[in-house]
Short mmCIF file of C-alpha atoms in Angstrom, two decimals:
data_model
loop_
_atom_site.label_atom_id
_atom_site.label_comp_id
_atom_site.label_asym_id
_atom_site.label_seq_id
_atom_site.Cartn_x
_atom_site.Cartn_y
_atom_site.Cartn_z
CA MET A 1 42.74 -54.05 -52.22
CA ASP A 2 46.49 -54.37 -51.30
CA LYS A 3 48.00 -52.41 -48.56
CA LYS A 4 49.86 -49.96 -50.64
CA THR A 5 46.88 -49.11 -52.72
CA LEU A 6 45.03 -48.63 -49.53
CA LYS A 7 47.44 -46.45 -47.92
CA ILE A 8 47.27 -44.18 -50.93
CA THR A 9 43.50 -44.10 -51.01
CA TYR A 10 43.21 -43.47 -47.14
CA GLY A 11 45.94 -40.62 -47.65
CA ALA A 12 43.91 -39.11 -50.65
CA MET A 13 40.82 -39.28 -48.46
CA ILE A 14 42.62 -37.37 -45.67
CA VAL A 15 43.85 -34.70 -47.90
CA ALA A 16 40.43 -34.27 -49.41
CA LEU A 17 38.84 -33.69 -46.01
CA PHE A 18 41.40 -31.36 -45.05
CA GLY A 19 40.78 -29.41 -48.32
CA VAL A 20 37.14 -29.43 -47.60
CA LEU A 21 37.56 -28.07 -44.11
CA LEU A 22 39.63 -25.15 -45.40
CA LEU A 23 37.18 -24.62 -48.37
CA ILE A 24 34.15 -24.34 -45.74
CA ASN A 25 36.23 -21.98 -43.79
CA ARG A 26 36.87 -19.72 -46.95
CA GLN A 27 33.22 -19.79 -48.13
CA THR A 28 31.99 -18.56 -44.82
CA GLY A 29 34.58 -15.81 -44.79
CA GLY A 30 36.56 -17.42 -41.82
CA MET A 31 33.85 -17.74 -39.77
CA PHE A 32 34.92 -21.15 -38.36
CA GLN A 33 38.58 -20.38 -38.31
CA GLY A 34 38.73 -20.60 -34.41
CA ILE A 35 36.95 -23.89 -34.34
CA LEU A 36 39.12 -25.26 -37.29
CA LEU A 37 42.15 -24.88 -35.31
CA TYR A 38 41.16 -27.64 -33.11
CA ILE A 39 39.66 -29.94 -35.97
CA LEU A 40 42.34 -29.59 -38.89
CA PRO A 41 45.13 -31.48 -37.11
CA ILE A 42 42.80 -34.59 -36.76
CA PRO A 43 42.80 -35.90 -40.16
CA MET A 44 46.62 -36.16 -40.05
CA VAL A 45 46.49 -37.46 -36.78
CA ALA A 46 44.48 -40.44 -37.85
CA TYR A 47 46.82 -41.17 -41.06
CA GLY A 48 49.80 -40.86 -38.87
CA ALA A 49 48.65 -43.22 -36.22
CA ARG A 50 48.02 -45.75 -39.04
CA TYR A 51 50.96 -45.46 -41.22
CA GLY A 52 53.65 -43.50 -39.43
CA TRP A 53 55.89 -40.47 -40.25
CA LYS A 54 57.37 -41.85 -43.59
CA ALA A 55 53.99 -42.05 -45.21
CA SER A 56 52.59 -38.91 -43.43
CA ILE A 57 55.25 -36.62 -44.82
CA ALA A 58 53.78 -37.26 -48.12
CA ALA A 59 50.14 -36.48 -46.86
CA TRP A 60 51.18 -33.24 -45.12
CA ALA A 61 53.06 -32.00 -48.16
CA ALA A 62 49.76 -32.76 -50.10
CA ALA A 63 47.49 -31.18 -47.74
CA THR A 64 49.79 -27.84 -47.50
CA PHE A 65 49.75 -27.79 -51.38
CA ILE A 66 45.99 -28.12 -51.52
CA SER A 67 45.70 -25.33 -49.03
CA ILE A 68 47.18 -22.84 -51.42
CA PHE A 69 44.12 -23.21 -53.71
CA VAL A 70 41.37 -23.43 -51.37
CA SER A 71 42.27 -20.97 -48.46
CA THR A 72 43.64 -17.47 -48.14
CA PRO A 73 47.37 -16.61 -47.70
CA THR A 74 47.28 -16.31 -43.92
CA THR A 75 45.24 -19.58 -43.58
CA ILE A 76 47.89 -21.55 -45.44
CA ILE A 77 50.42 -20.94 -42.85
CA TYR A 78 47.92 -21.98 -40.10
CA ALA A 79 46.80 -25.00 -42.22
CA ALA A 80 50.53 -26.19 -42.69
CA CYS A 81 51.23 -25.78 -38.99
CA GLU A 82 47.99 -27.62 -37.77
CA ALA A 83 48.58 -30.45 -40.31
CA PHE A 84 52.22 -30.85 -39.14
CA LEU A 85 51.02 -30.97 -35.37
CA GLY A 86 48.53 -33.92 -36.53
CA MET A 87 51.27 -35.53 -38.17
CA VAL A 88 53.64 -35.38 -35.19
CA LEU A 89 51.02 -36.49 -32.79
CA GLY A 90 49.99 -39.46 -34.93
CA THR A 91 53.50 -40.68 -35.54
CA CYS A 92 53.98 -40.63 -31.68
CA ILE A 93 50.85 -43.01 -31.32
CA TYR A 94 52.16 -45.00 -34.34
CA HIS A 95 55.46 -45.70 -32.57
CA LYS A 96 53.72 -46.18 -29.20
CA LYS A 97 55.49 -43.37 -27.69
CA ASP A 98 54.92 -42.32 -24.00
CA MET A 99 51.60 -40.45 -24.20
CA THR A 100 52.48 -38.11 -21.39
CA ARG A 101 55.39 -36.78 -23.40
CA SER A 102 53.28 -36.64 -26.35
CA LEU A 103 50.84 -34.48 -24.72
CA LEU A 104 53.60 -32.18 -23.52
CA LEU A 105 55.35 -32.07 -27.08
CA ILE A 106 52.07 -31.15 -28.68
CA MET A 107 51.32 -28.40 -26.04
CA PHE A 108 54.88 -27.11 -26.60
CA LEU A 109 54.66 -27.14 -30.33
CA CYS A 110 51.28 -25.41 -30.13
CA VAL A 111 52.84 -22.71 -28.21
CA ILE A 112 55.55 -22.12 -30.72
CA SER A 113 53.07 -22.33 -33.75
CA GLU A 114 50.64 -19.78 -32.11
CA LEU A 115 53.41 -17.35 -31.25
CA PHE A 116 55.34 -17.57 -34.64
CA ASN A 117 52.15 -17.61 -36.73
CA ALA A 118 51.44 -14.19 -35.05
CA VAL A 119 54.91 -12.89 -35.73
CA ILE A 120 54.77 -14.18 -39.38
CA ILE A 121 51.18 -13.12 -40.24
CA THR A 122 51.81 -9.65 -38.72
CA ALA A 123 54.90 -9.32 -40.88
CA LEU A 124 52.98 -10.61 -44.03
CA SER A 125 50.36 -7.96 -43.54
CA GLY A 126 52.72 -5.24 -43.16
CA GLN A 127 52.25 -4.55 -39.37
CA SER A 128 54.10 -5.10 -36.43
CA LEU A 129 53.69 -6.58 -32.94
CA SER A 130 54.21 -2.98 -31.56
CA MET A 131 51.08 -1.67 -33.56
CA TYR A 132 48.95 -4.33 -32.15
CA VAL A 133 50.30 -3.18 -28.42
CA LYS A 134 49.45 0.47 -29.18
CA GLU A 135 46.06 -0.49 -30.22
CA MET A 136 45.34 -2.59 -27.26
CA GLN A 137 46.77 0.32 -25.15
CA GLU A 138 44.45 2.68 -26.76
CA GLY A 139 41.52 0.55 -26.33
CA MET A 140 42.13 0.04 -22.55
CA ASN A 141 42.83 3.81 -21.89
CA GLN A 142 39.43 4.75 -23.71
CA SER A 143 37.69 2.08 -21.62
CA MET A 144 39.07 3.59 -18.49
CA GLU A 145 38.20 7.19 -19.52
CA LEU A 146 34.60 5.86 -20.14
CA MET A 147 34.54 4.36 -16.77
CA SER A 148 35.67 7.66 -15.16
CA LYS A 149 33.04 9.55 -16.98
CA TYR A 150 30.10 7.43 -15.75
CA MET A 151 31.52 6.76 -12.55
CA GLY A 152 31.43 10.46 -11.45
CA SER A 153 34.10 12.19 -9.67
CA ASP A 154 34.79 9.84 -7.03
CA PRO A 155 38.49 10.59 -5.73
CA ARG A 156 39.08 6.81 -4.91
CA MET A 157 37.92 5.59 -8.38
CA GLU A 158 39.87 8.42 -10.09
CA SER A 159 43.09 7.30 -8.19
CA GLN A 160 42.61 3.59 -9.07
CA ILE A 161 42.10 4.61 -12.69
CA SER A 162 45.11 6.79 -12.68
CA LEU A 163 47.19 3.93 -11.42
CA MET A 164 45.70 1.46 -13.77
CA LYS A 165 46.77 3.89 -16.67
CA SER A 166 50.30 4.28 -15.36
CA MET A 167 50.61 0.37 -15.34
CA MET A 168 49.38 0.22 -19.10
CA SER A 169 52.99 0.66 -20.48
CA ASP A 170 53.99 -0.75 -23.93
CA ALA A 171 56.16 -3.62 -22.32
CA PHE A 172 53.11 -4.45 -19.91
CA ILE A 173 50.70 -4.81 -22.58
CA ALA A 174 53.12 -6.76 -24.69
CA ARG A 175 53.62 -9.21 -21.91
CA ILE A 176 49.93 -9.61 -21.59
CA LEU A 177 49.51 -10.12 -25.39
CA LEU A 178 52.43 -12.83 -25.51
CA VAL A 179 51.42 -14.61 -22.52
CA SER A 180 47.74 -14.89 -23.66
CA MET A 181 49.03 -16.27 -27.01
CA ALA A 182 51.04 -18.79 -25.22
CA PHE A 183 48.52 -19.81 -22.85
CA GLY A 184 45.94 -19.99 -25.76
CA GLY A 185 48.44 -22.31 -27.75
CA ALA A 186 48.93 -24.82 -24.65
CA VAL A 187 45.03 -24.92 -24.16
CA GLN A 188 44.86 -25.73 -27.89
CA GLY A 189 47.34 -28.49 -27.78
CA PHE A 190 45.50 -30.05 -24.96
CA ILE A 191 42.21 -30.08 -26.57
CA ILE A 192 43.88 -31.33 -29.88
CA TYR A 193 45.19 -34.22 -28.06
CA GLU A 194 41.98 -35.19 -26.10
CA VAL A 195 39.92 -35.00 -29.26
CA SER A 196 42.18 -36.82 -31.33
CA LEU A 197 42.45 -39.78 -28.70
CA LEU A 198 38.56 -39.87 -28.59
CA ILE A 199 38.29 -39.96 -32.32
CA LEU A 200 41.02 -42.73 -32.70
CA ARG A 201 39.46 -44.95 -30.21
CA ARG A 202 35.99 -44.59 -32.19
CA LEU A 203 38.13 -45.80 -35.19
CA HIS A 204 39.29 -48.68 -33.25
CA ILE A 205 42.88 -47.44 -33.55
CA ALA A 206 45.13 -48.69 -30.58
CA VAL A 207 46.20 -45.82 -28.41
CA PRO A 208 48.91 -46.42 -25.43
CA LYS A 209 47.61 -45.77 -22.05
CA PRO A 210 48.92 -42.22 -20.67
CA LYS A 211 51.22 -42.38 -17.45
CA PRO A 212 50.68 -39.87 -14.70
CA VAL A 213 52.17 -36.71 -15.52
CA ALA A 214 54.04 -36.78 -12.33
CA LEU A 215 56.15 -39.49 -13.63
CA TYR A 216 57.64 -37.70 -16.60
CA THR A 217 61.21 -36.59 -15.89
CA PRO A 218 62.22 -33.79 -18.22
CA PRO A 219 65.95 -33.39 -19.04
CA SER A 220 67.65 -31.25 -16.65
CA TRP A 221 69.49 -29.17 -19.11
CA THR A 222 65.91 -27.76 -20.35
CA ALA A 223 65.72 -25.83 -17.20
CA TYR A 224 68.95 -23.97 -17.87
CA LEU A 225 67.76 -23.29 -21.27
CA GLY A 226 64.49 -21.82 -19.86
CA ILE A 227 66.57 -19.63 -17.53
CA VAL A 228 68.53 -18.23 -20.50
CA THR A 229 65.40 -17.59 -22.60
CA PHE A 230 63.62 -15.88 -19.53
CA MET A 231 66.78 -13.49 -19.12
CA LEU A 232 66.39 -13.07 -23.03
CA TYR A 233 62.82 -12.28 -22.52
CA ASN A 234 63.37 -9.52 -19.96
CA TYR A 235 66.25 -8.19 -21.72
CA THR A 236 63.98 -7.31 -25.02
CA PHE A 237 61.91 -5.12 -22.70
CA ALA A 238 64.88 -3.52 -20.98
CA LYS A 239 66.79 -2.77 -24.21
CA PRO A 240 64.56 -3.73 -27.37
CA PHE A 241 66.40 -4.86 -30.39
CA GLU A 242 66.22 -2.39 -33.35
CA ASN A 243 65.06 -5.07 -35.97
CA GLU A 244 61.47 -5.78 -35.28
CA VAL A 245 61.94 -9.40 -36.44
CA VAL A 246 64.72 -10.22 -34.13
CA GLN A 247 62.67 -8.48 -31.18
CA SER A 248 59.59 -10.44 -31.86
CA VAL A 249 61.69 -13.81 -32.29
CA ALA A 250 63.50 -13.19 -28.98
CA GLN A 251 60.29 -12.36 -27.16
CA VAL A 252 58.76 -15.59 -28.59
CA ALA A 253 61.72 -17.57 -27.53
CA GLY A 254 61.40 -16.01 -24.06
CA ILE A 255 57.86 -16.63 -23.45
CA VAL A 256 58.14 -20.13 -24.51
CA GLY A 257 60.95 -20.87 -21.97
CA VAL A 258 58.90 -19.12 -19.13
CA MET A 259 55.74 -21.13 -19.89
CA TYR A 260 57.86 -24.42 -20.15
CA LEU A 261 59.24 -23.61 -16.47
CA MET A 262 55.83 -22.51 -15.15
CA CYS A 263 54.28 -25.64 -16.54
CA PHE A 264 56.42 -27.80 -14.45
CA GLY A 265 56.12 -25.34 -11.60
CA VAL A 266 52.32 -25.77 -11.51
CA ILE A 267 53.02 -29.72 -11.57
CA ALA A 268 55.35 -29.06 -8.51
CA VAL A 269 52.51 -27.07 -6.82
CA THR A 270 49.96 -29.83 -7.19
CA LEU A 271 52.30 -32.54 -5.91
CA LEU A 272 53.07 -30.27 -2.79
CA VAL A 273 49.38 -29.96 -2.08
CA GLN A 274 49.03 -33.69 -2.38
CA VAL A 275 51.93 -34.17 0.02
CA TYR A 276 51.15 -31.54 2.66
CA ILE A 277 47.29 -30.71 2.32
CA THR A 278 45.08 -33.21 0.56
CA ARG A 279 44.80 -35.45 -2.29
CA VAL A 280 41.21 -34.64 -3.52
CA LYS A 281 41.71 -34.18 -7.05
CA LEU A 282 39.41 -31.34 -7.41
CA VAL A 283 41.01 -29.11 -4.67
CA VAL A 284 44.49 -30.05 -6.06
CA GLY A 285 43.48 -28.86 -9.54
CA ILE A 286 42.03 -25.63 -8.25
CA MET A 287 45.04 -24.73 -6.22
CA GLY A 288 47.37 -25.57 -9.14
CA PHE A 289 45.41 -23.37 -11.48
CA LEU A 290 45.13 -20.59 -8.89
CA SER A 291 48.86 -20.62 -8.31
CA LEU A 292 49.61 -19.73 -11.79
CA PHE A 293 47.95 -16.33 -11.51
CA MET A 294 48.19 -15.67 -7.81
CA MET A 295 52.20 -16.43 -7.42
CA PRO A 296 53.87 -16.81 -10.82
CA GLN A 297 57.14 -16.05 -9.66
CA LEU A 298 57.06 -18.73 -6.94
CA VAL A 299 55.70 -21.03 -9.65
CA LEU A 300 58.68 -20.24 -12.08
CA ILE A 301 61.09 -20.79 -9.13
CA LEU A 302 59.49 -24.03 -8.32
CA GLY A 303 59.57 -25.13 -11.93
CA ILE A 304 63.40 -24.45 -12.18
CA PHE A 305 63.82 -26.72 -8.97
CA TYR A 306 61.54 -29.42 -10.32
CA VAL A 307 63.41 -29.89 -13.62
CA ALA A 308 67.08 -29.04 -12.58
CA GLY A 309 67.10 -30.04 -8.93
CA GLN A 310 65.91 -32.78 -6.53
CA LEU A 311 62.35 -31.40 -5.76
CA HIS A 312 60.83 -33.95 -8.21
CA ARG A 313 62.52 -37.04 -6.62
CA PHE A 314 61.52 -35.69 -3.26
CA LEU A 315 57.95 -35.23 -4.05
CA LEU A 316 57.59 -38.45 -5.82
CA ARG A 317 59.23 -40.17 -2.72
CA LYS A 318 56.96 -38.60 -0.46
CA LEU A 319 53.95 -39.86 -2.52
CA GLY A 320 55.32 -43.30 -2.42
CA TYR A 321 56.38 -43.62 -6.15
CA GLU A 322 59.53 -45.63 -7.04
CA VAL A 323 62.19 -43.26 -7.95
CA GLN A 324 65.38 -45.04 -8.24
CA GLU A 325 65.39 -44.74 -12.18
CA LEU A 326 64.80 -41.07 -12.26
CA SER A 327 68.35 -39.98 -12.35
CA ASP A 328 69.08 -42.26 -15.19
CA LYS A 329 66.25 -41.01 -17.22
CA ARG A 330 66.98 -37.18 -16.36
CA MET A 331 70.14 -37.68 -18.27
CA GLY A 332 68.59 -38.90 -21.36
#
């Protein structure tokens, strides 16, 4: 079998596998949709890693087309996004791109996909993000009322519940909802990356060895873009836009910028722990994870200095890395 025929045959198998997964999800009433979000990109990763982006575009278009016939309207959007993520990761592997950058790119795309899918699917279903916020708010208030009922008339408990109710504003709930979606998207991207590499190695497809994430130098201009989106994010809660779509898009852009800066802020925390406290990987990982929840504002500030300032160079120098070329890479 010649190479062109093999490419077409392999692509047809990939598209067929993609369609079968969607059909199984439809026949089971969406029971496995949560799991499919991690599995659907993998066929396209395998194809992209073998044949590159030019051939993958046709396979992606065919997979998106077949999803129209074997899935529900809302699932079509998810399927197209997941196949696109797989194509991007597979193309990065085919062209032997830096795997650390590829990981960060996939996590970033997953965050955007998760947030924008939520906005699009909400709009298609005739609802809005504010409706979900009110539903969550009502559910939390009912839970606290039940807690107050069963805990009795303890003045301290009643004061704590009153304080929690006062915090459950629309803006606060919307922040929780958006942040949870973004965090879930980042975790999804990491799992897709790890599972894809595991399967590709089983298929004997060459995968470039990833470099330590600390050696990745993001462009400095992205820090200023992140600051702008962070300001936009806060503006949407102070003075919401009248148009619901514009409001949702602005909030999505803002939370993506915040997550981007906080991601590098956590990396900065782990490097600081290695420099001044310990290099035990378990302790470093735990402290980096806890910092995201215990001091998010500090993590955000560290992320800005890490990307746009000299903090990255300083920490790498302390750890003994060669940093003489970092300034040149930063401008790229």
